[in-house]
Short mmCIF file of C-alpha atoms and ligand atoms in Angstrom, two decimals:
data_model
loop_
_atom_site.label_atom_id
_atom_site.label_comp_id
_atom_site.label_asym_id
_atom_site.label_seq_id
_atom_site.Cartn_x
_atom_site.Cartn_y
_atom_site.Cartn_z
CA MET P 1 79.78 119.10 72.82
CA ASN P 2 82.56 120.79 72.79
CA ASN P 3 82.92 124.49 72.08
CA PRO P 4 85.42 125.12 69.41
CA TYR P 5 85.36 128.09 70.42
CA LYS P 6 86.32 127.52 73.96
CA LYS P 7 90.58 129.07 73.57
CA PRO P 8 91.73 125.63 74.66
CA VAL P 9 93.63 125.80 78.98
CA ARG P 10 97.24 125.08 79.23
CA ILE P 11 97.86 122.30 81.96
CA THR P 12 101.14 121.29 82.92
CA ILE P 13 101.62 118.17 85.11
CA THR P 14 104.48 117.53 86.14
CA GLY P 15 105.77 113.42 87.51
CA ALA P 16 103.65 112.31 84.68
CA ALA P 17 104.72 109.30 84.52
CA GLY P 18 104.53 107.90 87.43
CA GLN P 19 101.58 106.05 89.38
CA ILE P 20 99.61 109.61 90.46
CA GLY P 21 100.35 111.22 86.77
CA TYR P 22 98.92 107.96 84.70
CA GLN P 23 95.76 108.01 87.20
CA LEU P 24 95.47 112.29 87.14
CA LEU P 25 96.22 112.40 82.87
CA PHE P 26 92.98 110.65 81.25
CA ARG P 27 90.76 112.34 83.36
CA ILE P 28 91.51 115.15 82.41
CA ALA P 29 91.91 114.74 78.66
CA ALA P 30 87.75 113.38 79.11
CA GLY P 31 87.00 116.02 80.79
CA GLU P 32 86.38 115.74 84.39
CA MET P 33 88.67 118.52 86.10
CA LEU P 34 86.98 121.96 83.81
CA GLY P 35 84.47 120.38 82.03
CA SER P 36 83.45 118.99 79.24
CA ASN P 37 83.00 122.46 76.61
CA GLN P 38 86.37 122.89 78.03
CA PRO P 39 89.45 121.50 75.67
CA VAL P 40 93.53 121.70 77.36
CA ILE P 41 96.47 121.12 76.50
CA LEU P 42 98.83 118.80 78.75
CA GLN P 43 101.95 119.59 79.17
CA LEU P 44 103.86 117.02 80.18
CA LEU P 45 106.80 116.46 82.73
CA ASP P 46 108.78 113.41 84.10
CA LEU P 47 112.82 113.36 84.84
CA PRO P 48 115.53 111.80 81.46
CA GLN P 49 114.62 108.04 82.66
CA ALA P 50 111.28 108.52 82.56
CA GLN P 51 110.92 109.71 79.25
CA ASN P 52 110.34 106.32 77.70
CA ALA P 53 107.39 104.77 80.78
CA LEU P 54 106.51 108.85 79.26
CA LYS P 55 106.18 108.12 75.38
CA GLY P 56 103.45 105.32 76.02
CA VAL P 57 101.64 107.38 78.52
CA VAL P 58 101.27 109.31 75.33
CA MET P 59 100.53 106.38 72.90
CA GLU P 60 96.99 105.35 75.38
CA LEU P 61 96.14 109.66 76.10
CA ASN P 62 96.45 109.92 71.85
CA ASP P 63 94.80 106.68 71.67
CA CYS P 64 91.38 107.55 74.32
CA ALA P 65 90.90 109.30 70.93
CA PHE P 66 89.91 111.64 73.71
CA PRO P 67 87.45 114.99 70.97
CA LEU P 68 89.05 117.72 74.56
CA LEU P 69 92.57 117.49 74.22
CA GLN P 70 93.84 118.85 70.97
CA LYS P 71 97.53 118.58 72.42
CA ILE P 72 100.17 117.03 74.28
CA ILE P 73 103.45 118.12 75.38
CA TYR P 74 105.57 115.95 76.75
CA THR P 75 109.28 116.48 78.67
CA ASP P 76 112.14 116.61 80.54
CA ASN P 77 113.18 120.07 79.97
CA LEU P 78 111.51 122.63 82.09
CA GLU P 79 111.08 125.62 79.61
CA THR P 80 109.07 123.64 78.23
CA ALA P 81 106.97 121.99 80.29
CA PHE P 82 105.95 125.43 82.04
CA LYS P 83 105.88 127.14 78.54
CA ASP P 84 102.65 129.52 79.10
CA SER P 85 100.57 127.93 81.59
CA ASP P 86 97.47 128.62 82.58
CA ILE P 87 98.10 124.92 85.26
CA CYS P 88 100.59 123.11 87.37
CA LEU P 89 99.64 120.28 88.54
CA LEU P 90 103.46 119.23 90.56
CA VAL P 91 103.46 116.28 91.81
CA GLY P 92 106.45 114.72 90.71
CA ALA P 93 108.44 113.54 93.81
CA ARG P 94 109.58 110.44 95.47
CA PRO P 95 106.33 108.79 98.73
CA ARG P 96 107.90 108.03 101.19
CA SER P 97 107.33 104.00 102.04
CA ALA P 98 106.25 101.71 105.43
CA GLY P 99 108.26 103.68 107.64
CA MET P 100 108.49 106.96 106.80
CA GLU P 101 107.54 110.49 107.52
CA ARG P 102 106.21 113.19 105.12
CA SER P 103 108.43 115.48 105.73
CA ASP P 104 111.94 112.67 105.86
CA LEU P 105 111.56 113.54 102.09
CA LEU P 106 112.25 116.86 102.39
CA ALA P 107 115.94 116.97 102.05
CA ALA P 108 115.44 114.26 98.52
CA ASN P 109 111.67 116.46 96.85
CA GLY P 110 113.00 120.02 98.64
CA LYS P 111 114.89 120.97 96.03
CA ILE P 112 112.69 120.29 93.12
CA PHE P 113 110.18 122.69 93.57
CA ILE P 114 113.35 125.31 93.70
CA ALA P 115 114.11 124.84 89.77
CA GLN P 116 110.18 124.08 89.64
CA GLY P 117 109.40 127.32 91.01
CA GLU P 118 110.78 129.73 89.09
CA ALA P 119 111.11 128.02 86.02
CA ILE P 120 107.70 128.50 86.99
CA ALA P 121 107.68 132.34 87.39
CA LYS P 122 109.88 132.82 84.25
CA TYR P 123 107.16 130.87 81.88
CA ALA P 124 104.14 130.01 82.87
CA LYS P 125 102.17 132.61 82.49
CA GLU P 126 100.91 135.30 84.79
CA ASN P 127 97.96 134.62 86.30
CA VAL P 128 99.50 130.44 86.42
CA LYS P 129 97.20 128.69 89.69
CA VAL P 130 99.70 126.60 90.97
CA LEU P 131 98.26 123.08 93.45
CA VAL P 132 101.61 120.95 94.95
CA VAL P 133 101.50 117.80 95.64
CA GLY P 134 104.81 115.85 95.84
CA ASN P 135 104.93 115.61 99.76
CA PRO P 136 105.21 117.57 102.40
CA ALA P 137 103.06 119.60 100.20
CA ASN P 138 103.01 122.47 102.39
CA THR P 139 106.47 122.70 103.05
CA ASN P 140 107.30 121.87 99.36
CA ALA P 141 104.24 124.70 98.16
CA LEU P 142 106.46 127.49 100.06
CA ILE P 143 109.76 126.49 98.67
CA ALA P 144 107.93 126.99 94.83
CA LEU P 145 106.61 130.09 95.73
CA SER P 146 109.69 130.87 97.31
CA ALA P 147 111.79 130.33 93.76
CA ALA P 148 109.19 132.38 91.95
CA LYS P 149 109.11 135.19 94.11
CA LYS P 150 112.77 135.88 94.19
CA VAL P 151 112.02 135.37 91.02
CA GLY P 152 109.82 138.64 90.39
CA ARG P 153 106.59 137.71 89.20
CA THR P 154 104.50 135.28 91.31
CA ASN P 155 101.62 136.33 93.29
CA PRO P 156 102.10 134.35 96.39
CA LYS P 157 98.19 132.85 96.40
CA ASN P 158 99.07 131.00 93.05
CA TYR P 159 100.19 128.07 95.15
CA HIS P 160 98.10 126.27 97.04
CA ALA P 161 99.64 122.73 98.02
CA MET P 162 97.06 119.78 98.17
CA LEU P 163 94.90 119.13 101.27
CA ARG P 164 91.64 118.14 99.92
CA LEU P 165 92.51 114.58 100.27
CA ASP P 166 92.72 114.74 103.62
CA HIS P 167 89.33 116.89 103.26
CA ASN P 168 88.14 114.33 101.68
CA ARG P 169 88.74 111.25 104.08
CA ALA P 170 87.46 113.38 107.15
CA ALA P 171 84.55 113.30 105.00
CA PHE P 172 84.33 110.12 104.45
CA GLN P 173 84.27 108.70 107.77
CA LEU P 174 82.02 111.29 108.67
CA SER P 175 79.28 110.59 106.68
CA GLN P 176 79.70 106.96 107.03
CA LYS P 177 79.08 107.63 111.42
CA ILE P 178 76.33 109.62 110.54
CA SER P 179 74.83 107.24 107.54
CA ARG P 180 74.53 110.60 105.54
CA PRO P 181 76.06 110.35 101.62
CA VAL P 182 79.40 110.76 101.67
CA GLY P 183 78.48 114.35 99.48
CA SER P 184 76.23 116.26 101.70
CA ILE P 185 78.21 116.94 104.40
CA LYS P 186 79.76 120.30 103.73
CA ASN P 187 82.23 122.82 105.83
CA LEU P 188 84.39 120.73 107.33
CA ILE P 189 88.09 121.62 107.50
CA VAL P 190 91.32 120.25 107.22
CA TRP P 191 93.40 122.73 109.02
CA GLY P 192 96.93 122.86 109.32
CA ASN P 193 100.34 120.26 107.93
CA HIS P 194 98.94 117.40 105.47
CA SER P 195 100.87 114.72 107.46
CA PRO P 196 99.39 112.99 111.09
CA THR P 197 99.11 115.96 113.32
CA MET P 198 96.21 117.94 110.62
CA TYR P 199 94.07 118.83 112.52
CA ALA P 200 90.36 117.66 110.93
CA ASP P 201 87.18 119.27 112.11
CA TYR P 202 84.24 118.66 111.94
CA ARG P 203 83.06 121.18 114.06
CA PHE P 204 80.65 123.52 111.31
CA ALA P 205 80.41 120.26 109.14
CA GLU P 206 76.24 119.89 107.88
CA THR P 207 74.31 117.41 106.06
CA PHE P 208 71.41 118.12 104.46
CA GLY P 209 70.92 121.59 106.69
CA ASP P 210 71.59 118.76 110.02
CA LYS P 211 74.30 120.16 111.44
CA VAL P 212 76.72 117.39 111.59
CA SER P 213 78.19 116.84 115.71
CA ASP P 214 73.99 117.22 116.56
CA LEU P 215 73.47 113.52 114.13
CA ILE P 216 77.06 112.07 116.06
CA GLY P 217 75.80 111.75 120.14
CA ASN P 218 76.46 114.50 123.32
CA ALA P 219 78.89 116.33 124.42
CA GLU P 220 81.28 113.85 125.47
CA GLU P 221 80.47 110.46 123.00
CA ILE P 222 81.18 113.23 119.91
CA HIS P 223 84.64 114.34 121.72
CA ALA P 224 85.59 110.48 122.26
CA TRP P 225 85.01 109.46 119.15
CA ASN P 226 86.60 112.48 117.99
CA GLU P 227 89.72 112.04 119.45
CA ASN P 228 90.02 108.44 119.74
CA TYR P 229 89.45 107.57 116.74
CA PHE P 230 88.73 110.05 113.77
CA LEU P 231 91.43 112.51 114.02
CA ASN P 232 94.31 109.24 113.81
CA LYS P 233 92.08 108.07 111.68
CA VAL P 234 92.04 110.12 108.05
CA GLY P 235 95.50 111.46 110.15
CA GLN P 236 97.12 108.20 109.49
CA ARG P 237 94.75 107.02 106.48
CA GLY P 238 98.15 107.73 104.16
CA ALA P 239 100.37 105.29 106.13
CA GLU P 240 96.78 102.62 106.02
CA ILE P 241 96.73 103.11 102.55
CA ILE P 242 100.98 102.80 101.87
CA ALA P 243 100.46 99.57 104.75
CA ALA P 244 97.80 97.59 102.72
CA ARG P 245 98.21 98.13 99.17
CA GLY P 246 102.80 98.35 99.43
CA LEU P 247 102.49 101.62 97.04
CA SER P 248 100.84 105.38 98.60
CA SER P 249 97.35 106.51 97.35
CA ALA P 250 97.46 107.32 93.54
CA ALA P 251 93.53 106.90 92.57
CA SER P 252 92.50 109.28 94.90
CA ALA P 253 94.67 111.40 95.17
CA ALA P 254 94.11 112.13 91.95
CA ASN P 255 91.54 112.35 92.32
CA ALA P 256 91.86 114.98 95.08
CA ALA P 257 93.88 117.65 92.92
CA MET P 258 91.31 117.60 90.52
CA ASN P 259 88.94 118.58 93.23
CA HIS P 260 91.41 121.82 94.23
CA ILE P 261 91.54 122.78 90.74
CA ARG P 262 88.43 122.41 89.67
CA ASP P 263 86.70 123.92 92.95
CA TRP P 264 89.49 127.16 92.64
CA VAL P 265 88.55 127.82 88.74
CA TYR P 266 85.05 127.77 89.06
CA GLY P 267 83.56 127.57 92.46
CA ALA P 268 82.26 125.94 95.81
CA GLU P 269 79.18 126.45 98.00
CA ASP P 270 80.86 125.07 101.42
CA PHE P 271 84.68 125.32 102.62
CA CYS P 272 87.03 124.30 100.14
CA THR P 273 90.56 123.04 102.79
CA MET P 274 93.09 124.57 100.82
CA GLY P 275 96.83 125.47 102.09
CA VAL P 276 97.49 128.29 101.21
CA PHE P 277 99.55 130.40 101.71
CA THR P 278 99.44 132.99 104.62
CA ASP P 279 99.63 136.88 105.84
CA ASN P 280 99.69 137.51 109.03
CA SER P 281 95.90 138.43 109.59
CA LEU P 282 95.23 134.71 110.94
CA GLN P 283 97.70 134.98 113.89
CA ALA P 284 94.94 136.71 116.62
CA MET P 285 92.48 134.99 114.73
CA TYR P 286 93.28 131.21 114.95
CA GLY P 287 96.95 131.44 115.68
CA ILE P 288 98.32 131.00 112.30
CA PRO P 289 101.65 133.21 111.76
CA ALA P 290 102.52 134.61 108.04
CA GLY P 291 104.39 132.87 105.90
CA ILE P 292 103.75 129.44 106.55
CA VAL P 293 101.25 127.53 103.79
CA CYS P 294 98.53 125.75 105.79
CA GLY P 295 95.60 123.72 105.25
CA LEU P 296 93.07 126.78 105.99
CA PRO P 297 88.68 126.80 105.61
CA CYS P 298 88.50 129.09 101.93
CA ILE P 299 84.60 130.03 99.36
CA CYS P 300 85.98 129.16 96.59
CA SER P 301 84.21 132.32 94.32
CA GLY P 302 84.14 131.17 90.60
CA ASN P 303 86.75 132.66 88.51
CA GLY P 304 89.62 131.66 89.93
CA ASN P 305 88.56 133.46 92.95
CA PHE P 306 89.30 132.30 96.51
CA GLU P 307 88.90 133.98 99.69
CA ILE P 308 90.08 132.77 103.67
CA VAL P 309 87.26 132.19 106.16
CA LYS P 310 87.98 134.68 109.12
CA ASN P 311 86.41 134.84 112.97
CA LEU P 312 84.73 131.14 112.93
CA GLU P 313 85.40 129.82 116.68
CA ILE P 314 87.55 127.82 117.26
CA ASP P 315 87.91 126.54 120.74
CA GLU P 316 90.35 125.72 123.35
CA PHE P 317 90.67 121.63 122.13
CA SER P 318 91.08 123.54 118.32
CA LYS P 319 93.92 126.57 119.24
CA GLN P 320 95.84 123.56 120.81
CA LYS P 321 95.52 120.48 117.99
CA ILE P 322 95.78 123.52 115.39
CA ALA P 323 99.28 124.70 117.15
CA ILE P 324 100.67 121.91 117.20
CA SER P 325 100.64 121.29 113.75
CA VAL P 326 101.39 124.78 113.42
CA GLN P 327 104.66 124.30 115.42
CA GLU P 328 105.81 120.98 112.62
CA LEU P 329 105.15 123.18 109.45
CA LEU P 330 107.39 126.55 111.27
CA SER P 331 109.42 123.74 112.24
CA GLU P 332 109.68 122.34 108.00
CA LYS P 333 110.46 125.72 107.60
CA GLN P 334 113.46 126.38 109.93
CA MET P 335 114.86 122.68 108.28
CA ILE P 336 114.53 124.25 105.26
CA SER P 337 115.59 127.55 105.68
CA ASP P 338 118.20 127.45 102.79
CA MET P 339 115.88 126.43 99.94
CA LEU P 340 114.48 129.47 101.14
P1 NAD L 401 105.96 107.96 91.60
O1 NAD L 401 106.89 107.83 91.63
O2 NAD L 401 104.47 106.76 91.48
O3 NAD L 401 106.01 108.91 91.10
C1 NAD L 401 106.77 110.55 90.86
C2 NAD L 401 107.02 110.63 89.62
O4 NAD L 401 107.46 111.81 89.90
C3 NAD L 401 108.01 109.47 88.32
O5 NAD L 401 107.95 108.94 87.76
C4 NAD L 401 109.40 110.38 88.97
O6 NAD L 401 110.27 109.98 87.80
C5 NAD L 401 108.40 111.56 88.97
N1 NAD L 401 109.41 112.52 89.55
C6 NAD L 401 110.33 112.33 90.56
N2 NAD L 401 111.06 114.58 90.15
C7 NAD L 401 111.12 114.55 88.79
C8 NAD L 401 111.04 115.65 88.92
N3 NAD L 401 111.92 116.92 89.83
N4 NAD L 401 111.02 117.01 87.55
C9 NAD L 401 110.04 115.91 87.25
N5 NAD L 401 109.41 114.15 87.51
C10 NAD L 401 109.56 113.98 88.14
O7 NAD L 401 104.89 108.78 93.62
P2 NAD L 401 103.22 108.98 93.07
O8 NAD L 401 102.55 107.83 94.16
O9 NAD L 401 103.07 109.13 92.49
O10 NAD L 401 103.64 110.06 93.95
C11 NAD L 401 104.22 111.29 93.39
C12 NAD L 401 104.34 111.89 95.47
O11 NAD L 401 102.87 112.52 95.59
C13 NAD L 401 104.92 112.28 96.03
O12 NAD L 401 106.02 112.86 96.55
C14 NAD L 401 103.83 111.72 97.01
O13 NAD L 401 104.29 111.55 98.36
C15 NAD L 401 103.25 112.45 97.09
N6 NAD L 401 101.96 112.58 97.02
C16 NAD L 401 100.63 113.28 97.78
C17 NAD L 401 100.27 113.33 98.58
C18 NAD L 401 98.85 114.37 99.00
O14 NAD L 401 97.51 113.79 99.34
N7 NAD L 401 99.29 114.88 98.90
C19 NAD L 401 98.84 112.25 97.82
C20 NAD L 401 98.56 110.88 97.18
C21 NAD L 401 100.70 111.50 97.52
C1 LMR L 402 98.81 109.95 101.02
O1 LMR L 402 98.10 110.77 102.43
O2 LMR L 402 97.32 109.21 101.07
C2 LMR L 402 99.61 110.73 100.60
O3 LMR L 402 100.10 111.38 101.32
C3 LMR L 402 100.77 109.71 100.68
C4 LMR L 402 101.23 109.54 101.91
O4 LMR L 402 102.71 108.97 102.10
O5 LMR L 402 101.44 108.91 102.93
#
């Protein structure tokens, strides 16, 4: 039953007229992200030329008569979209097409996140939670949090990039390999960039109390499967979907965004892969420098709190893989240094 006394949560969604937007809005309004007793207000942003399409989406939302949906605002104005926002899903950006890497989008998309980072810092709630989905997600999140910082208000811990889709993809591949239900796979990690260099790390993963690695095979078999199949499959899944659909992932991306926010807000029992801003505590531990937004294992403890999981054992293979992805993040950072 809807609790009429619970204050509605204001959720800003950018790129709301796009294909991910169409997969997100109805599920959020139905309570699938924040629960079936949490009313929501949707604040939808898209470009001026997309307002008519957005209006059509709003008509459809209205026609669903969602009991939890208290209000919809749709606009091309940043202040209106971000005003008093509690949660911002920054989806609005160009997707890549076949043959492109996500970093090829930096020039086109990076500047979007300057304006939006500033607007969030000026107009959204102090403790706003921001998830960047638009690609290249890690570096766009870095741009947004830097822009917000210049306006002088926002905590960089509140700006995340989405690697949950990669985490979910890795969980599915593992579940297929060991014939266990996907929902039983816990403590997976995807380190680094949301790009083919990401390092999907099965080493800590468990299923019903068993170590996943024990179910894959002996050390040699695991290594061969990891190197020849698993890492490539997870790292290239986005491109595989573009090749098949002619469009980039949308429903699975929307689902991952909702998973990320739900765990961040309410907590989760196992590791959540989140792209988070790094401080200098990770250099000695994982070889990850301060000042990038990097996929990391996090524990979400509820009430919007999360911590990076510290002191995991990193073997030589993992160290090299993490270093490659970190290097790519540093070179993306270099490419947009004028935006920071
Ligand atoms: P889409 O082209 O269908 O929709 C994008 C929408 O954003 C459009 O309606 C467009 O008008 C709008 N937009 C563009 N610039 C904007 C701006 N400055 N302000 C507000 N709205 C703006 O694309 P899509 O398939 O929904 O994908 C959106 C982004 O998400 C792409 O960059 C895509 O690569 C990325 N993505 C990321 C992940 C991930 O795992 N991180 C997964 C899938 C897609
Ligand atoms: C994905 O991983 O599906 C998205 O980042 C879209 C893309 O460009 O691959």
